[in-house]
CSV table of C-alpha atoms and ligand atoms in Angstrom, one decimal:
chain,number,residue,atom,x,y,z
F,1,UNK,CA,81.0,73.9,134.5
F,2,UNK,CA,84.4,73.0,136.3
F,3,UNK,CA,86.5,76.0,137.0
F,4,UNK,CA,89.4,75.5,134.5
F,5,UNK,CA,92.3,75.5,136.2
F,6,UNK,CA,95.8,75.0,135.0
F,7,UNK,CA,95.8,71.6,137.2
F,8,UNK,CA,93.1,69.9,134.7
F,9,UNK,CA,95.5,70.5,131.3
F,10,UNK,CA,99.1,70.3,132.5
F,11,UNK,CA,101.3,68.9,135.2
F,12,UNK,CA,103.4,71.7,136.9
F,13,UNK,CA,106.4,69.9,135.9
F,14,UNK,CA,105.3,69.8,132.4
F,15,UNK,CA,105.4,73.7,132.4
F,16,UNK,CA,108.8,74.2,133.6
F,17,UNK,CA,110.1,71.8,131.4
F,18,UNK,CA,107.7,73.3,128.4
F,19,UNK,CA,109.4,77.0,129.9
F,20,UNK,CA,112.6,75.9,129.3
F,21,UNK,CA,112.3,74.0,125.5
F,22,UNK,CA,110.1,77.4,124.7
F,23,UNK,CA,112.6,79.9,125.9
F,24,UNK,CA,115.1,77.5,124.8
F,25,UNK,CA,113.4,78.2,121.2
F,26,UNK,CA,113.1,81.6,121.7
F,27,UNK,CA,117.6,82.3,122.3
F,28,UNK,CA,117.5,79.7,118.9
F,29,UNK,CA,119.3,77.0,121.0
F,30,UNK,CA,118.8,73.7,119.1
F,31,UNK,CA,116.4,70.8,121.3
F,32,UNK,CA,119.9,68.8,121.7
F,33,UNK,CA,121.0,71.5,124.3
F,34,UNK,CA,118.5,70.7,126.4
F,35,UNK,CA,118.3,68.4,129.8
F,36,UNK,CA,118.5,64.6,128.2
F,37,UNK,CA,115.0,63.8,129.4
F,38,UNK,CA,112.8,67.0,128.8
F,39,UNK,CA,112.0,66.9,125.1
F,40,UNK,CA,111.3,63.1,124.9
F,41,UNK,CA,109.4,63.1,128.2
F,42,UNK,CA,107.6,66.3,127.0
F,43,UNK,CA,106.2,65.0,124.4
F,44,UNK,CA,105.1,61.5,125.8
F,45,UNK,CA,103.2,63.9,128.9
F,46,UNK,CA,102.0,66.4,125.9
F,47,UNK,CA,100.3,63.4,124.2
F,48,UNK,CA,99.3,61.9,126.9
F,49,UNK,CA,97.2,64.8,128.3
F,50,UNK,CA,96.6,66.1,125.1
F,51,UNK,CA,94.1,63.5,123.7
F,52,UNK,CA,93.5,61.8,127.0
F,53,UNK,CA,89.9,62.3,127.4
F,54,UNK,CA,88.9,65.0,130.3
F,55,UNK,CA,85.5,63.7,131.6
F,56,UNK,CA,85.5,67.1,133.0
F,57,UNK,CA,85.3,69.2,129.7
F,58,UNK,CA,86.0,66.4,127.1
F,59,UNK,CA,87.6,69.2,125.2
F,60,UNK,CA,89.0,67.8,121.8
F,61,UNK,CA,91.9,69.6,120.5
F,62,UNK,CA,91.8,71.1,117.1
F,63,UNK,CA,94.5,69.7,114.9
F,64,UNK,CA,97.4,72.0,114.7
F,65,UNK,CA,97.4,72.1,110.7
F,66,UNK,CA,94.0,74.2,111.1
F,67,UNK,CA,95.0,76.0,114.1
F,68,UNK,CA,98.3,77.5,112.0
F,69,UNK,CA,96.7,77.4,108.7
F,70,UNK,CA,93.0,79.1,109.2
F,71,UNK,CA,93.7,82.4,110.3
F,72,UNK,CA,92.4,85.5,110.7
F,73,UNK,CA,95.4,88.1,110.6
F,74,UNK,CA,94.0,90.9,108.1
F,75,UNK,CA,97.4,92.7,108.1
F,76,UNK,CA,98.5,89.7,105.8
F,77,UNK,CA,95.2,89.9,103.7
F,78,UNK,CA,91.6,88.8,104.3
F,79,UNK,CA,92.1,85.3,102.9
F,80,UNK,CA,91.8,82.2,105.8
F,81,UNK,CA,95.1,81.2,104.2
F,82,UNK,CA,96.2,84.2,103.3
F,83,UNK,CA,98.1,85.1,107.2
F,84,UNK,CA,99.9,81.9,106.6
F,85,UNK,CA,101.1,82.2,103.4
F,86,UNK,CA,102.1,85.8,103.7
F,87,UNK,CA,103.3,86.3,107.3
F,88,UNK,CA,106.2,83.0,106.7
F,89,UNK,CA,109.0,85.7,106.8
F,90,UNK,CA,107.6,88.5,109.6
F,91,UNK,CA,110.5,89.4,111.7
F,92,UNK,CA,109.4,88.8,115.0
F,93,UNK,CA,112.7,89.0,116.7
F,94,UNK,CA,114.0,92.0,117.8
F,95,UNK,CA,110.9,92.6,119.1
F,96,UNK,CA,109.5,95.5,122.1
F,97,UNK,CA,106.4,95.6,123.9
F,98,UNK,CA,105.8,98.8,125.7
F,99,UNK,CA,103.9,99.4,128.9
F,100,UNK,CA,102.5,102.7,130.0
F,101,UNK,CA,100.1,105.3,130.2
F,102,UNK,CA,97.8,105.1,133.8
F,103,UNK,CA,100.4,103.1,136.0
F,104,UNK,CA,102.8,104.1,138.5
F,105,UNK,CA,105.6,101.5,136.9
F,106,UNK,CA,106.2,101.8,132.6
F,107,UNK,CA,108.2,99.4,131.2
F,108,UNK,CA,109.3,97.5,128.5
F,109,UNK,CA,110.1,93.8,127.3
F,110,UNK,CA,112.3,92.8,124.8
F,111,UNK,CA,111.6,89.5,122.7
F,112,UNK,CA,113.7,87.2,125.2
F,113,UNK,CA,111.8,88.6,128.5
F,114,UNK,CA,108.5,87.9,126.6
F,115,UNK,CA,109.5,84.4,127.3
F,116,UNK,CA,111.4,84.4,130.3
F,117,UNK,CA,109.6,87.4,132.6
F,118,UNK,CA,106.6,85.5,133.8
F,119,UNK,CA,105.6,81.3,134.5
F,120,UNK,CA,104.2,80.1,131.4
F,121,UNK,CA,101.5,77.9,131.5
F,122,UNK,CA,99.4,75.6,128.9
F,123,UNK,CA,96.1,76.9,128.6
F,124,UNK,CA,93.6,74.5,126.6
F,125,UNK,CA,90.4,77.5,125.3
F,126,UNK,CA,87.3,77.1,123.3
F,127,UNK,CA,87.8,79.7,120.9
F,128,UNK,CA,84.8,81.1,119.3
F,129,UNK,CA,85.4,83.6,116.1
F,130,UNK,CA,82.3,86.0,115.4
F,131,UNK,CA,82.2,84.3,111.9
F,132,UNK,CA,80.6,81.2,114.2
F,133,UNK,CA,83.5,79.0,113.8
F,134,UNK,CA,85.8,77.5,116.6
F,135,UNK,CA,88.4,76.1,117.6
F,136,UNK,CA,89.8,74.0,120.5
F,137,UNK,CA,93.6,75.3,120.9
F,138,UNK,CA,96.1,74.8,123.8
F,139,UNK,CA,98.0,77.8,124.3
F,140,UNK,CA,101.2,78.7,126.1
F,141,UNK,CA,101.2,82.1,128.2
F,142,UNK,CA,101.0,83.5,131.3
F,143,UNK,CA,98.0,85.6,132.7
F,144,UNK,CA,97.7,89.2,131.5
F,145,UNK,CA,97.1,89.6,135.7
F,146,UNK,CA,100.8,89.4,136.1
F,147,UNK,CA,101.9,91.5,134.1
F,148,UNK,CA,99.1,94.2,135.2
F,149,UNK,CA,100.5,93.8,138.9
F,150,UNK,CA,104.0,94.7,137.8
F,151,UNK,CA,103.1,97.8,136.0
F,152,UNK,CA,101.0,98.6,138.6
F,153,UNK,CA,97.8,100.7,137.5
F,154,UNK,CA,96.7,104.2,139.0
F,155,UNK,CA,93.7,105.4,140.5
F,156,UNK,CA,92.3,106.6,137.3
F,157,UNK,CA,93.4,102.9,135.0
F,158,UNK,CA,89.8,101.7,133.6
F,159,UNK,CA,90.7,100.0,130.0
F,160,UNK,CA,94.0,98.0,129.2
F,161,UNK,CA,94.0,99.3,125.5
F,162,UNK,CA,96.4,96.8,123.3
F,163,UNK,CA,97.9,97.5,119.9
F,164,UNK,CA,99.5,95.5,116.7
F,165,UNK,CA,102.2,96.0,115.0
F,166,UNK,CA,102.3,99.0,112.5
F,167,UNK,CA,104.6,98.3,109.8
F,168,UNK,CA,103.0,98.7,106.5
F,169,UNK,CA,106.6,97.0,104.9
F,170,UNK,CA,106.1,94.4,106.5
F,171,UNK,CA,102.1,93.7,106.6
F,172,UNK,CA,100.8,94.0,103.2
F,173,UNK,CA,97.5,94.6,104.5
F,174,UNK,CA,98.6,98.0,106.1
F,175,UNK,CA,99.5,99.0,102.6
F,176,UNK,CA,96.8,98.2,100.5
F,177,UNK,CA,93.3,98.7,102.4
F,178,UNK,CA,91.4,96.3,99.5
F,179,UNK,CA,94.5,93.4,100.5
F,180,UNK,CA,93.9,95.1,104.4
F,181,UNK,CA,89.9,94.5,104.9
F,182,UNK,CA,89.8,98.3,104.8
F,183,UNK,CA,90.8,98.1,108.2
F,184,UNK,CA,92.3,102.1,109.7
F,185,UNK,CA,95.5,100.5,111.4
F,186,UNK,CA,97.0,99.8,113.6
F,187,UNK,CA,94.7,96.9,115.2
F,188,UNK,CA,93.6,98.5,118.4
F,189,UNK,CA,91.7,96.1,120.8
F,190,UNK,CA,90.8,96.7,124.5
F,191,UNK,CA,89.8,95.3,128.1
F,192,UNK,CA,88.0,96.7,130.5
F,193,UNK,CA,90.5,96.8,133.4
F,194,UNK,CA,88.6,93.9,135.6
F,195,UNK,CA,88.5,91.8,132.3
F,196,UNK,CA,91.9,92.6,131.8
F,197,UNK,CA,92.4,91.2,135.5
F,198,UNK,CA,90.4,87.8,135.4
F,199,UNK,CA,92.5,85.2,135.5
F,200,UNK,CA,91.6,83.5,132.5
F,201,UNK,CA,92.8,86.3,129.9
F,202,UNK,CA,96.1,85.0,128.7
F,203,UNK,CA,99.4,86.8,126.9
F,204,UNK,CA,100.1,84.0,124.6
F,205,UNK,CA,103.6,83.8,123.2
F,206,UNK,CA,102.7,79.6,122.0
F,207,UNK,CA,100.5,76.6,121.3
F,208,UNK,CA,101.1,73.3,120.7
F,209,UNK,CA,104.2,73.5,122.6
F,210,UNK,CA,106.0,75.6,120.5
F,211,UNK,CA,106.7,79.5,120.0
F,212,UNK,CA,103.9,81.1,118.1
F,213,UNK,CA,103.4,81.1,114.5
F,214,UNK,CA,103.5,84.3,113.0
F,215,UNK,CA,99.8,84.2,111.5
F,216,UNK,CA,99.1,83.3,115.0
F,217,UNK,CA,100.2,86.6,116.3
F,218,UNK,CA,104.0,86.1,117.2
F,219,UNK,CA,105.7,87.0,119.2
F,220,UNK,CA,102.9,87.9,121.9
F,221,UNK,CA,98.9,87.8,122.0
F,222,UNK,CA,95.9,88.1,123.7
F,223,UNK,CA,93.9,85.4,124.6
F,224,UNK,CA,90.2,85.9,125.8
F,225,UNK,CA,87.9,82.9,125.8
F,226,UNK,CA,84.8,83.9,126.6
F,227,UNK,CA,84.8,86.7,123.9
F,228,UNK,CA,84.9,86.9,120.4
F,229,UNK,CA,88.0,86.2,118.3
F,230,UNK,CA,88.3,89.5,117.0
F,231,UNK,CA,89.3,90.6,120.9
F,232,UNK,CA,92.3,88.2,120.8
F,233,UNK,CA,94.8,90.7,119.4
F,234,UNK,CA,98.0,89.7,117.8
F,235,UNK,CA,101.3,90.7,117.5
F,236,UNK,CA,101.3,93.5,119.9
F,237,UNK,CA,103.8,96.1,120.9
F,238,UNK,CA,101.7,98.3,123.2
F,239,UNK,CA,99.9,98.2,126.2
F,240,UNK,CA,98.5,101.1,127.5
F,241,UNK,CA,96.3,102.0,130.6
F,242,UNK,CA,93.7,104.5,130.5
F,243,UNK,CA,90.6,106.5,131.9
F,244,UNK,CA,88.6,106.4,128.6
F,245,UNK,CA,87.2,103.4,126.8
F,246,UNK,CA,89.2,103.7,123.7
F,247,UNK,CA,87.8,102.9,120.0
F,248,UNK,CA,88.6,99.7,119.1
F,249,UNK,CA,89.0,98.4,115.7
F,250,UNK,CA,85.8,96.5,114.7
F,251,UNK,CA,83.4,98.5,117.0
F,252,UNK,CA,84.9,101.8,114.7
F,253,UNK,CA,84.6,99.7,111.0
F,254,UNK,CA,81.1,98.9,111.8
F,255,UNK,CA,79.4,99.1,115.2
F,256,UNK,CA,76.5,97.9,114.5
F,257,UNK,CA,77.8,94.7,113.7
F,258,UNK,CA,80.8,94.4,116.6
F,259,UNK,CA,80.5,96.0,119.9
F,260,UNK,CA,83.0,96.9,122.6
F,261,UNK,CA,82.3,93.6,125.0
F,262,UNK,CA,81.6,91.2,122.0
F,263,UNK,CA,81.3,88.2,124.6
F,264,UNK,CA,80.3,84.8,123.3
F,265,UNK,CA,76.0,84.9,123.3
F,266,UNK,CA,74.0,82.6,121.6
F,267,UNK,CA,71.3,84.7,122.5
F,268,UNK,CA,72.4,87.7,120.7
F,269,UNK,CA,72.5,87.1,116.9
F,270,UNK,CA,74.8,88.8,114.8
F,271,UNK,CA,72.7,91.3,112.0
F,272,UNK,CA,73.9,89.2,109.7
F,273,UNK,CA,73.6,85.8,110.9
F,274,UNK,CA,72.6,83.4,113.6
F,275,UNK,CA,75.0,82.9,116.7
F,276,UNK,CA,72.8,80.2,118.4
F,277,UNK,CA,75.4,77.4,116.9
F,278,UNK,CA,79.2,77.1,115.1
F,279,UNK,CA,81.1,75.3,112.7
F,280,UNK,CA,83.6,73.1,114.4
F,281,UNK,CA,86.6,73.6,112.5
F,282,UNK,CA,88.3,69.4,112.8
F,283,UNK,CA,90.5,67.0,111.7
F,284,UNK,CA,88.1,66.5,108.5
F,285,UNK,CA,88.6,68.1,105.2
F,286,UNK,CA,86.2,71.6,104.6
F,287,UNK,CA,83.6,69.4,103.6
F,288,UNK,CA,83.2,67.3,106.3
F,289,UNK,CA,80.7,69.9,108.3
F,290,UNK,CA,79.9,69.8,112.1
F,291,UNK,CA,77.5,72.1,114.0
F,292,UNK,CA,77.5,72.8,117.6
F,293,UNK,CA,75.7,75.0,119.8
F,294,UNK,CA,76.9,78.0,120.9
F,295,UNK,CA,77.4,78.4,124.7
F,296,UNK,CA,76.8,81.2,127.1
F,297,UNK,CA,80.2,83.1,127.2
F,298,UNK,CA,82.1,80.4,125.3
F,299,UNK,CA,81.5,77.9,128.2
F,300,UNK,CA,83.3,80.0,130.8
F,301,UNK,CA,79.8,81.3,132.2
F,302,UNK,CA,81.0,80.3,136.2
F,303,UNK,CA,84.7,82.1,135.9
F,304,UNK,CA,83.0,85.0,134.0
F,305,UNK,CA,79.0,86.0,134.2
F,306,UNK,CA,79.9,88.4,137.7
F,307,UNK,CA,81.4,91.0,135.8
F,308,UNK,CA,78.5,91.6,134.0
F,309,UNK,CA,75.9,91.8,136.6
F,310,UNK,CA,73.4,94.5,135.6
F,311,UNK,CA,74.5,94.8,132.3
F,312,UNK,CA,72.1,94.4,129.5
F,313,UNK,CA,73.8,92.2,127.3
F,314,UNK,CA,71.8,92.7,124.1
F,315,UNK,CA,72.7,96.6,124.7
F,316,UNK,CA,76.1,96.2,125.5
F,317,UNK,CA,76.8,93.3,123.0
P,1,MTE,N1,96.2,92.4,114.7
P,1,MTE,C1,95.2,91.5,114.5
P,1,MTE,N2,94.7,90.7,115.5
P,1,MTE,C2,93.7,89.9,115.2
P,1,MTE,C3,93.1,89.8,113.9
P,1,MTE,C4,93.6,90.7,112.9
P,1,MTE,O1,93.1,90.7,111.8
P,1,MTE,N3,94.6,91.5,113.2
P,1,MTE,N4,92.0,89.0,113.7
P,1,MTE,C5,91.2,88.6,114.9
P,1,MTE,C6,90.2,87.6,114.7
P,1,MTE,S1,88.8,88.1,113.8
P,1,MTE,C7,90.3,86.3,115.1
P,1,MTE,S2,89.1,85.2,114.9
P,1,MTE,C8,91.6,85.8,115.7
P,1,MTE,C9,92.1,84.6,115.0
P,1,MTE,O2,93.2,84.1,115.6
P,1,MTE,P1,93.9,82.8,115.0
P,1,MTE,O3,94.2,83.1,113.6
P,1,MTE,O4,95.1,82.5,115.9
P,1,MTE,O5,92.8,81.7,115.1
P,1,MTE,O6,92.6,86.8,115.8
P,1,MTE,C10,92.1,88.2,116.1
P,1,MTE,N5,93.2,89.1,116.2
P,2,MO,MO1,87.2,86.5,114.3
């Protein structure tokens, strides 16, 4: 496969205009303030690229109804629509994300320098959810690597360990553990640091050209490709280095069934069902079913298979 790079999916100019709209969306300044030409322009480029066919990938995107309205966001119940429904008012702004443990720089960003700190980018993933359904979505973010440099890890940083949002008011899920998947929160995920550094794993804070929904994971969330959904964390506040591989949410609720690397394997079945193939989830209605197979790391084999050299994948699965 083609190395994805940012070249294939969007213009450079597209992103600084797409920066300015988003952050632009982000202060709550209405499209009219913007330069004359970049919302009108940004969409005709946007659809343009968007369902152009690439003859490199031939990616089609998912439509956005599905990407905003399938979810998997347990703190707003267990329910596909459930996130949707129930997540409409989550206050997303005033927001903090911390940075700290192993690195010689904490810090911290507030809502606004989400959006404004590093270059975003559009970012057009296969997404692949363990429950062997997926998505094509085009996110906007910048690479976790950036942010990684600037807190600069110590000599002892092995895991980036990420967590959600604990606020039980606010997340019916964390309230009630029938409504909550009987989930322990908060959603803890992690990286292994030179995961964390590949340059495909994104901090998303959009898709579709617009600021995050919140059943998407607003304001800020991971984006790993070649991994199961269930990585992808949403709506996170922390992000700590550390020495020790942490336990993460779904390897501790059953970890037989979910392990720490959960990379995309159609080789390695899930106890519970096949992974060899998934449901494309399209622009037809829930009847309408198509099947594809699965591929080795989500399709991002070339940018990914070196870091796990010597591992034994149906082991470490
Ligand atoms: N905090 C949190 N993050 C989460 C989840 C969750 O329940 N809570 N679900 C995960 C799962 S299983 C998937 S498939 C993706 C779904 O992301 P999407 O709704 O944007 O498609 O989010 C992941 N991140
Ligand atoms: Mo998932």
């Amino acid at each position: 496969m083609k190395k994805l790079t940012i070249q294939d999916v969007t213009p450079e100019t597209i992103f600084y205009q797409r920066r300015k709209i988003i952050t632009a969306l982000g202060l709550g300044i209405a499209a009219s303030a913007l330069p004359k030409v970049s919302m009108a322009e940004t969409k005709r480029h946007l659809q343009s690229l968007q369902f152009k066919p690439d003859p490199n990938k031939g990616l089609e995107l998912t439509p956005e109804n599905k990407i905003i309205g399938y979810n998997n966001f347990y703190e707003f119940g267990v329910d596909k629509s459930a996130p949707a429904k129930n997540a409409a008012n989550f206050k997303t702004d005033p927001w903090i994300l911390e940075i700290g443990g192993e690195v010689e720089n904490p810090f911290s960003l507030n809502h606004q320098q989400l959006l404004n700190t590093f270059p975003l980018e559009e970012r057009i993933y296969r997404f692949r959810c363990v429950e062997a359904w997926s998505m094509v979505v085009p996110w906007i973010g910048f690479e976790l690597a950036r942010l990684i440099e600037m807190a600069k890890p110590t000599g002892k940083a092995k895991y980036v360990v990420f967590h959600t949002l604990y606020d039980p008011a606010q997340m019916p899920g964390q309230k009630n553990r029938l409504l909550g998947g009987g989930i322990d929160y908060p959603y803890v995920e992690a990286l292994r640091l030179d995961e964390a550094l590949n340059s495909l794993t994104l901090l998303s804070v959009g898709l579709y050209g617009k600021t995050l929904p919140p059943q998407n994971g607003a304001p800020i969330r991971l984006v790993v490709p070649w991994k199961y959904g269930f990585k992808s964390i949403k709506s996170i506040v922390k992000i700590t280095f550390a020495e020790k591989r942490p336990l993460t949410t779904w390897e501790s609720l059953a970890p037989n069934e979910y392990g720490f690397y959960a990379n995309v394997n159609p080789n390695v079945d899930h106890p519970r069902w096949s992974q060899a193939s998934e449901r494309v989830i399209g622009a037809g209605g829930l009847l309408s079913v198509k099947r594809q197979p699965t591929l080795m790391f989500n399709g991002y084999e070339n940018e990914v298979a070196n870091l796990y050299r010597g591992l034994d994948l149906k082991v470490n699965y």
